[in-house]
PDB file of C-alpha atoms in Angstrom:
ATOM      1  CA  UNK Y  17     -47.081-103.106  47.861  1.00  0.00           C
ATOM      2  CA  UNK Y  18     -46.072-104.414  51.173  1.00  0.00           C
ATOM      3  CA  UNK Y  19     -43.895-106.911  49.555  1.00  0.00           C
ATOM      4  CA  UNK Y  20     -41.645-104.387  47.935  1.00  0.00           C
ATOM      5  CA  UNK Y  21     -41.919-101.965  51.157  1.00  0.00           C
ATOM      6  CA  UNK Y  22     -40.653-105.381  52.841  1.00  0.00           C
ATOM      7  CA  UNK Y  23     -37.971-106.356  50.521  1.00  0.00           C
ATOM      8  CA  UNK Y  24     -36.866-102.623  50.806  1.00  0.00           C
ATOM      9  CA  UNK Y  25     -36.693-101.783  54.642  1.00  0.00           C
ATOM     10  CA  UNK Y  26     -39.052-101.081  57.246  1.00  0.00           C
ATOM     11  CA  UNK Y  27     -39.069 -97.618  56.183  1.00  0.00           C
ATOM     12  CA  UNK Y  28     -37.190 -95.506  53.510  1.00  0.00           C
ATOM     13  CA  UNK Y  29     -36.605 -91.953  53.392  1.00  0.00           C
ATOM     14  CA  UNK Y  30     -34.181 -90.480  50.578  1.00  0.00           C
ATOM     15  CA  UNK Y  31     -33.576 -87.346  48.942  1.00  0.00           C
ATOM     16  CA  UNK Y  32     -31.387 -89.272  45.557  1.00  0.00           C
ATOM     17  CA  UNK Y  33     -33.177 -89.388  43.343  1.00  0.00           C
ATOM     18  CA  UNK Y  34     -33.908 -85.948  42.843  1.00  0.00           C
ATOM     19  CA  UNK Y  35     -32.062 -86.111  39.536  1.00  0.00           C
ATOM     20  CA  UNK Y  36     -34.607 -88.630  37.972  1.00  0.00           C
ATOM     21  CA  UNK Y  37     -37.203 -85.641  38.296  1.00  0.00           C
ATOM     22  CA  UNK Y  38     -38.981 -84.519  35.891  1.00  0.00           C
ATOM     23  CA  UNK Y  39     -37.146 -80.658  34.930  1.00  0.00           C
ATOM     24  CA  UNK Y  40     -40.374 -79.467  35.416  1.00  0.00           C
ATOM     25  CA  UNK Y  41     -41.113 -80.921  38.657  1.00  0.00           C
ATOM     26  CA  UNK Y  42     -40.999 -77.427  40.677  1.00  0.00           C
ATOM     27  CA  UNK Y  43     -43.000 -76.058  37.700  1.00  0.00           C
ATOM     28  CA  UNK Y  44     -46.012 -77.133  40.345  1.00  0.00           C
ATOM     29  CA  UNK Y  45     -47.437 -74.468  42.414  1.00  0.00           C
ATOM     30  CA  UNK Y  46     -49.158 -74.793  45.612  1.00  0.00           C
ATOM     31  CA  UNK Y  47     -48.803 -71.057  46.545  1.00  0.00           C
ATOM     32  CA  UNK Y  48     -49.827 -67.697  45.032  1.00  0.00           C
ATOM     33  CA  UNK Y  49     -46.696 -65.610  44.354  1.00  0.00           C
ATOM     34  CA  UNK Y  50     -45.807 -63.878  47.157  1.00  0.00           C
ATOM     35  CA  UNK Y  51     -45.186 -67.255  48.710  1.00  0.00           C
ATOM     36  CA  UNK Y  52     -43.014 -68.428  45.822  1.00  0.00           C
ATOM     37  CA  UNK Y  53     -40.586 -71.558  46.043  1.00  0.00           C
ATOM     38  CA  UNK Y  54     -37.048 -69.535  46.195  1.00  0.00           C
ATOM     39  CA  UNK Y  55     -35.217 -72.914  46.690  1.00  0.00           C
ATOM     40  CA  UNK Y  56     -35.465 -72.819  42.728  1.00  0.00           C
ATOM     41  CA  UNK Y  57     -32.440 -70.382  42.630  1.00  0.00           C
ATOM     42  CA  UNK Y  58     -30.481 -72.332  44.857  1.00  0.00           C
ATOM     43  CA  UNK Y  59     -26.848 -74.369  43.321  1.00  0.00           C
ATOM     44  CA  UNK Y  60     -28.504 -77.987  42.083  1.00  0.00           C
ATOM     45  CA  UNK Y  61     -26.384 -79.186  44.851  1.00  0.00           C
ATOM     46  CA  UNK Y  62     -28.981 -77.405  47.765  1.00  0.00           C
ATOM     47  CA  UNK Y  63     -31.766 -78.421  45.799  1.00  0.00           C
ATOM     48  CA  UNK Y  64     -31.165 -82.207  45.690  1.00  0.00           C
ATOM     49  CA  UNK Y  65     -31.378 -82.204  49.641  1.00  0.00           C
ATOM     50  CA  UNK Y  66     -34.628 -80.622  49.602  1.00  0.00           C
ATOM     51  CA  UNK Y  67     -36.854 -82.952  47.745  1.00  0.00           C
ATOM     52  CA  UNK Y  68     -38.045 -86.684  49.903  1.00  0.00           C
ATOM     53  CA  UNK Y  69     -39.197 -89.603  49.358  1.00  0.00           C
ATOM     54  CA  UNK Y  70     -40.642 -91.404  52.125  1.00  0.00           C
ATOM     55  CA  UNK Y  71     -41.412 -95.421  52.129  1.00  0.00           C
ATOM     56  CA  UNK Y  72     -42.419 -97.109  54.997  1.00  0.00           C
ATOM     57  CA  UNK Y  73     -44.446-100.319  56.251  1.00  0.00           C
ATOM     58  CA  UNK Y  74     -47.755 -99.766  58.343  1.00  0.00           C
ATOM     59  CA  UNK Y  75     -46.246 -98.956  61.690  1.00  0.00           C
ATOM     60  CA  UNK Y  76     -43.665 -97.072  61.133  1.00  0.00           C
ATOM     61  CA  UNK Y  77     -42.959 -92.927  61.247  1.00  0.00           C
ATOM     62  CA  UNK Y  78     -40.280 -90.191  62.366  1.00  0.00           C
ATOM     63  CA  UNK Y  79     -39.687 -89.165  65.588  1.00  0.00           C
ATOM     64  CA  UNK Y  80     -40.702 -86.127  67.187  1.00  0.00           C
ATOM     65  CA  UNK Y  81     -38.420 -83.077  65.063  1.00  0.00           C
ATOM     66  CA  UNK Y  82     -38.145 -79.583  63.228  1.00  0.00           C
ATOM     67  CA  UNK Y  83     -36.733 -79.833  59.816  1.00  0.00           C
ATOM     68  CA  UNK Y  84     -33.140 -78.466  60.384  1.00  0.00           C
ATOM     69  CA  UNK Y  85     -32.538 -75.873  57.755  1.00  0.00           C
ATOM     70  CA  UNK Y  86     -35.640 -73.654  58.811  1.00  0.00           C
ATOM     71  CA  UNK Y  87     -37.457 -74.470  55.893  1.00  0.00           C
ATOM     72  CA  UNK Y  88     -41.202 -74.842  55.232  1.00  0.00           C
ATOM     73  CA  UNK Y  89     -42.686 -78.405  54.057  1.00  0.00           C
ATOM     74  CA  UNK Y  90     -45.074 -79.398  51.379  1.00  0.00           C
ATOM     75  CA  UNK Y  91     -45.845 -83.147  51.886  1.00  0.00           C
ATOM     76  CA  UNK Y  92     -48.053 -85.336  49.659  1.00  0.00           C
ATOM     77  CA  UNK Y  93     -49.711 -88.543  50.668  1.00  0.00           C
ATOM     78  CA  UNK Y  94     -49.227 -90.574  47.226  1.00  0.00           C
ATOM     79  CA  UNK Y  95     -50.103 -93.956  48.991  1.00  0.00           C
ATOM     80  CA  UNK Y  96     -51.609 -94.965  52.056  1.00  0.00           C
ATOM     81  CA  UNK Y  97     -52.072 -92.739  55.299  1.00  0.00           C
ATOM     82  CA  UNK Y  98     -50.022 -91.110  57.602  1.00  0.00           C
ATOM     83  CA  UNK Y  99     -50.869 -89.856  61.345  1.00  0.00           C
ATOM     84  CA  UNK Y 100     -49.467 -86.852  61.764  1.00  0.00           C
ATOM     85  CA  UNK Y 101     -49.071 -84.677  65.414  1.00  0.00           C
ATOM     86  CA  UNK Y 102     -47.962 -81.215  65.320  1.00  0.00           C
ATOM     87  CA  UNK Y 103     -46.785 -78.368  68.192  1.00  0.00           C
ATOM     88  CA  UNK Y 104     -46.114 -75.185  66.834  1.00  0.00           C
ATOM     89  CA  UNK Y 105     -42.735 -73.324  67.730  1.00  0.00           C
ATOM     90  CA  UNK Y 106     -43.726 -71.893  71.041  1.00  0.00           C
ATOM     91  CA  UNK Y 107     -43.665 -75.335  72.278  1.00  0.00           C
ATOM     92  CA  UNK Y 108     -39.957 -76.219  71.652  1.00  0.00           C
ATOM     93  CA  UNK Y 109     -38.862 -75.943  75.400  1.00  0.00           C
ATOM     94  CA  UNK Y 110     -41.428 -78.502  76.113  1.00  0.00           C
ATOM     95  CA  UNK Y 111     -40.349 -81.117  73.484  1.00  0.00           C
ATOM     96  CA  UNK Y 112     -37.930 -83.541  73.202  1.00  0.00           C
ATOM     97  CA  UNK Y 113     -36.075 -84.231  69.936  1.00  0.00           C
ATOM     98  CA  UNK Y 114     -37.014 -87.629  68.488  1.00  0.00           C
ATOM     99  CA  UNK Y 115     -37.304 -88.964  71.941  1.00  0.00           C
ATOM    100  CA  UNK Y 116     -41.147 -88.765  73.028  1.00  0.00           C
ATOM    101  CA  UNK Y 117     -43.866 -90.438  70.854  1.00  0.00           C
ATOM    102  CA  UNK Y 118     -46.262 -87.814  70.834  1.00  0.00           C
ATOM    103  CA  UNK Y 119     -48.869 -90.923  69.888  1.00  0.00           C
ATOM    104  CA  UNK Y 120     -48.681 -92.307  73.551  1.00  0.00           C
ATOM    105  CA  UNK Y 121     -46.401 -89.726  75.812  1.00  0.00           C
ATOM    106  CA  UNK Y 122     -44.674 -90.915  78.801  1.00  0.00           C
ATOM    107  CA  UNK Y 123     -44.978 -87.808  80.791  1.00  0.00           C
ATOM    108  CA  UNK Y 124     -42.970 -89.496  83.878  1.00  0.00           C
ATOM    109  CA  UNK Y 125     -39.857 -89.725  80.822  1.00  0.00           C
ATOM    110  CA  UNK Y 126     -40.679 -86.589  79.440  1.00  0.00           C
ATOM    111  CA  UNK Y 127     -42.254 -84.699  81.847  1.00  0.00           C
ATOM    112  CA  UNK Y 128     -41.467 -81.226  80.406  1.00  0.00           C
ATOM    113  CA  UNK Y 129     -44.501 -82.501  77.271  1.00  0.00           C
ATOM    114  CA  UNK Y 130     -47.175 -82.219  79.877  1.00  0.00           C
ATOM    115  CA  UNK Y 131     -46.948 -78.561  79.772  1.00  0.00           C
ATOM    116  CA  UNK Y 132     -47.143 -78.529  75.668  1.00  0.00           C
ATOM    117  CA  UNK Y 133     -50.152 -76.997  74.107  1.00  0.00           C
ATOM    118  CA  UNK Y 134     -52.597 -79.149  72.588  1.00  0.00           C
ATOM    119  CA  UNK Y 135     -51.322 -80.962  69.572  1.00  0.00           C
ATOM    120  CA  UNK Y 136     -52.450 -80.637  66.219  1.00  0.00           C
ATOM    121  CA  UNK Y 137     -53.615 -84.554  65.554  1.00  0.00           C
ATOM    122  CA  UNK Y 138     -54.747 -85.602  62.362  1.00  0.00           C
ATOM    123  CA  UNK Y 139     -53.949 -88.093  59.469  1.00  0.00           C
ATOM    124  CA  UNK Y 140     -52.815 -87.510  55.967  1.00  0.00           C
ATOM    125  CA  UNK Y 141     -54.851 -89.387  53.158  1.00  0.00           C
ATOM    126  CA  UNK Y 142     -54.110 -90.718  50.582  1.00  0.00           C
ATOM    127  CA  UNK Y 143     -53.367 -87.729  47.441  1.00  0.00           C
ATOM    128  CA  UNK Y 144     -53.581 -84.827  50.343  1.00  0.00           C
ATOM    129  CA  UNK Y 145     -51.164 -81.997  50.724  1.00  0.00           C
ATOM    130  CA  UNK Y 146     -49.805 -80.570  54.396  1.00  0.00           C
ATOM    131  CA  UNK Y 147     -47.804 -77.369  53.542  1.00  0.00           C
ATOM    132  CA  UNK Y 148     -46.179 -77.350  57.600  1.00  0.00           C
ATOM    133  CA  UNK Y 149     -44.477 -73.826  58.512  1.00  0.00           C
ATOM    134  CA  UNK Y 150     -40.768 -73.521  58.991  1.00  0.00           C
ATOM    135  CA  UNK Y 151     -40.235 -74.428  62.833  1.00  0.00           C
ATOM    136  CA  UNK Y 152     -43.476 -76.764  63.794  1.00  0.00           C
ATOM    137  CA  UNK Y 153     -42.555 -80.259  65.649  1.00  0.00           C
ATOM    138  CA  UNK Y 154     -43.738 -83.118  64.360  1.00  0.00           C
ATOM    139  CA  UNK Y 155     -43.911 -86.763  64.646  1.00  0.00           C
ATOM    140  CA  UNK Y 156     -45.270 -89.185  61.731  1.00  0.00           C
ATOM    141  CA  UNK Y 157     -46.508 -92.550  61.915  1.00  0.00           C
ATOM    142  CA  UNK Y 158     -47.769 -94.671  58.637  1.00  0.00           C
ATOM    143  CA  UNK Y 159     -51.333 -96.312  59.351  1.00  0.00           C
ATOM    144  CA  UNK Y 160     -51.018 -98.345  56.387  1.00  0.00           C
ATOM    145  CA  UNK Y 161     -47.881 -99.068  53.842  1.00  0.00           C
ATOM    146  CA  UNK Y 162     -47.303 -95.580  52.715  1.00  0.00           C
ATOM    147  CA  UNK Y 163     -45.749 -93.482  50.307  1.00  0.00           C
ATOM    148  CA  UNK Y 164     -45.384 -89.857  50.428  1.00  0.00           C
ATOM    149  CA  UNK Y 165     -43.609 -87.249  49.035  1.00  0.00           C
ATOM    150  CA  UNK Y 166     -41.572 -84.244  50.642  1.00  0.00           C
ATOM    151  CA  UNK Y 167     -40.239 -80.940  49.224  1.00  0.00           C
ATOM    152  CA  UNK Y 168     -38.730 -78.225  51.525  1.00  0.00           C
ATOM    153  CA  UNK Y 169     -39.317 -74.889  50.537  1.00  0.00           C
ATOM    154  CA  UNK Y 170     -38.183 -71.365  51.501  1.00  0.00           C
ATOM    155  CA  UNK Y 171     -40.039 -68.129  50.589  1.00  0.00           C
ATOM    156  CA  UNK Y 172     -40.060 -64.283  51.964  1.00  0.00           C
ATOM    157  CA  UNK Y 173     -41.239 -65.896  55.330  1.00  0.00           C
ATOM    158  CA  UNK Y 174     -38.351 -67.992  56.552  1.00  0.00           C
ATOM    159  CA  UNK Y 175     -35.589 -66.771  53.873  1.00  0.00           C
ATOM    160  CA  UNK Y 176     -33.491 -65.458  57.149  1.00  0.00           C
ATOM    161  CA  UNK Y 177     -34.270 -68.564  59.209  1.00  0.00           C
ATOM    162  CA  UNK Y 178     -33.136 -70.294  56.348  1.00  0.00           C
ATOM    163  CA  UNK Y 179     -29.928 -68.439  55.485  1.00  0.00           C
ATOM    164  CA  UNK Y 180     -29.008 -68.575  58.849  1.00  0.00           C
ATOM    165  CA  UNK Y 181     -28.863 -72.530  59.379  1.00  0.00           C
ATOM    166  CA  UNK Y 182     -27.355 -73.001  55.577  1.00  0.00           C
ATOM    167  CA  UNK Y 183     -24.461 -70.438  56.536  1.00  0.00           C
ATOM    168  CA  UNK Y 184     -23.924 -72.925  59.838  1.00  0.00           C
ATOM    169  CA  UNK Y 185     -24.071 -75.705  58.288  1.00  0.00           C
ATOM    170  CA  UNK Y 186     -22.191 -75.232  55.353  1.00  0.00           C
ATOM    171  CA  UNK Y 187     -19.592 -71.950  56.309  1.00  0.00           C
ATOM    172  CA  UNK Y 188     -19.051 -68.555  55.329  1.00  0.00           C
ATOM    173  CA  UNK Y 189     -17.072 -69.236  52.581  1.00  0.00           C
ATOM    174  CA  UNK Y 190     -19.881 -71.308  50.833  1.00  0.00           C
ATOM    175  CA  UNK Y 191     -21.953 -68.481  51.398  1.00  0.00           C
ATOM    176  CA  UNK Y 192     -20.065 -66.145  50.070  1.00  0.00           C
ATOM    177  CA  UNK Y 193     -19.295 -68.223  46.933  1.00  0.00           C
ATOM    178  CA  UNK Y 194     -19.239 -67.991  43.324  1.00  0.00           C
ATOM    179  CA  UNK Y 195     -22.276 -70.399  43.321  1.00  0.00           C
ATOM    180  CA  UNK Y 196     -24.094 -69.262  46.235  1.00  0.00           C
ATOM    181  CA  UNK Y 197     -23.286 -65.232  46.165  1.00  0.00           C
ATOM    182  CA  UNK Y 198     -25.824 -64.661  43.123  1.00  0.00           C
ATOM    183  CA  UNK Y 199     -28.587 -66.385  45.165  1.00  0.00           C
ATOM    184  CA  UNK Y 200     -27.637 -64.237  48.203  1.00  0.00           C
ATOM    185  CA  UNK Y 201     -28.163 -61.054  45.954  1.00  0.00           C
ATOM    186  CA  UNK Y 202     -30.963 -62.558  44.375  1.00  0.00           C
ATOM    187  CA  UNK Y 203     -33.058 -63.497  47.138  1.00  0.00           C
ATOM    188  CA  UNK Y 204     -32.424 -60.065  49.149  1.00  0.00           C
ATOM    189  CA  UNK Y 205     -33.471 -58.057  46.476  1.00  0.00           C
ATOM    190  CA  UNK Y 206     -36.538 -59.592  46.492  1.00  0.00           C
ATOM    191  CA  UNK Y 207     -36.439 -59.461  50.134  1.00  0.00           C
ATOM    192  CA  UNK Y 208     -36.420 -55.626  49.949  1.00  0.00           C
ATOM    193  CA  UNK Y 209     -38.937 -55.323  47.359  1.00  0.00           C
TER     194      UNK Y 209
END
């Protein structure tokens, strides 16, 4: 394994090849109904960016970060482990954005982190799900050569949150259409059930 992580890079992370997927890859459900994937109504396009694949030698991880679309994550540990440290939302004006390693903080650097809450610390084994809320920092580091898998998702809970960030990052006029406007009906409806 850590030949091929080698010959690859030190670590990986890529959301193409979402269209080698199985069609009944979101077929899998990790949560009852009312927390329902919606991404699954979203323009292939949007879907294809929420789907990862993460590949990376022992040693390396992410900096600290919130995903940027205000979605929620489902992430599987399909080989190796992962170290994981979390700080929920509340905590953003004490964070920095990929710039402190929450492992070992330099509080003279980052001296805002001192005043943090506790962080969630744990590691990810191998063939274990995290489902992390829309918002949460984290920061990721692989114990061992590691492979994991990533989906984004967005439900009733962070459907505005979401909307919000896609409609900034992409423009009104996406938003409003022919591919995106049924979604937008679609997912309020639901929204005001």
């Amino acid at each position: 394994m850590s030949v091929l992580l080698a010959a690859l890079a030190s670590y990986v992370y890529s959301s193409h090849f979402y269209h080698v997927l199985s069609k009944d890859f979101h077929k899998i459900h990790l949560l009852d109904n009312n927390q329902k994937d919606w991404t699954l109504d979203l323009p292939p396009k949007e879907q294809s960016e929420l789907t990862w694949i993460f590949m990376g030698l022992k040693g390396f991880g992410i900096g600290t970060h919130m995903d940027r679309l205000g979605q929620h994550v489902c992430s599987a540990q399909i080989f190796g482990r992962k170290h994981w440290i979390l700080h929920p939302p509340e905590d953003t004006k004490w964070l920095y954005h990929g710039d402190v390693n929450l492992m070992e903080p330099d509080y003279l650097t980052h001296p805002r982190y001192i005043n943090a809450s506790p962080a969630y610390d744990f590691v990810l084994e191998r063939g274990e799900v995290l489902i992390l809320p829309d918002q949460w920092w984290h920061n990721t580091l692989a114990l061992d050569d590691s492979i994991s898998l990533t989906h984004d998702f967005v439900n009733i809970s962070n459907v505005d949150a979401y909307l919000k960030r896609l409609e900034a990052r992409r423009g009104k006029e996406y938003m409003e259409s022919e591919e995106m406007k049924p979604v937008m009906e679609m997912w309020m409806a639901r929204k005001n059930k």
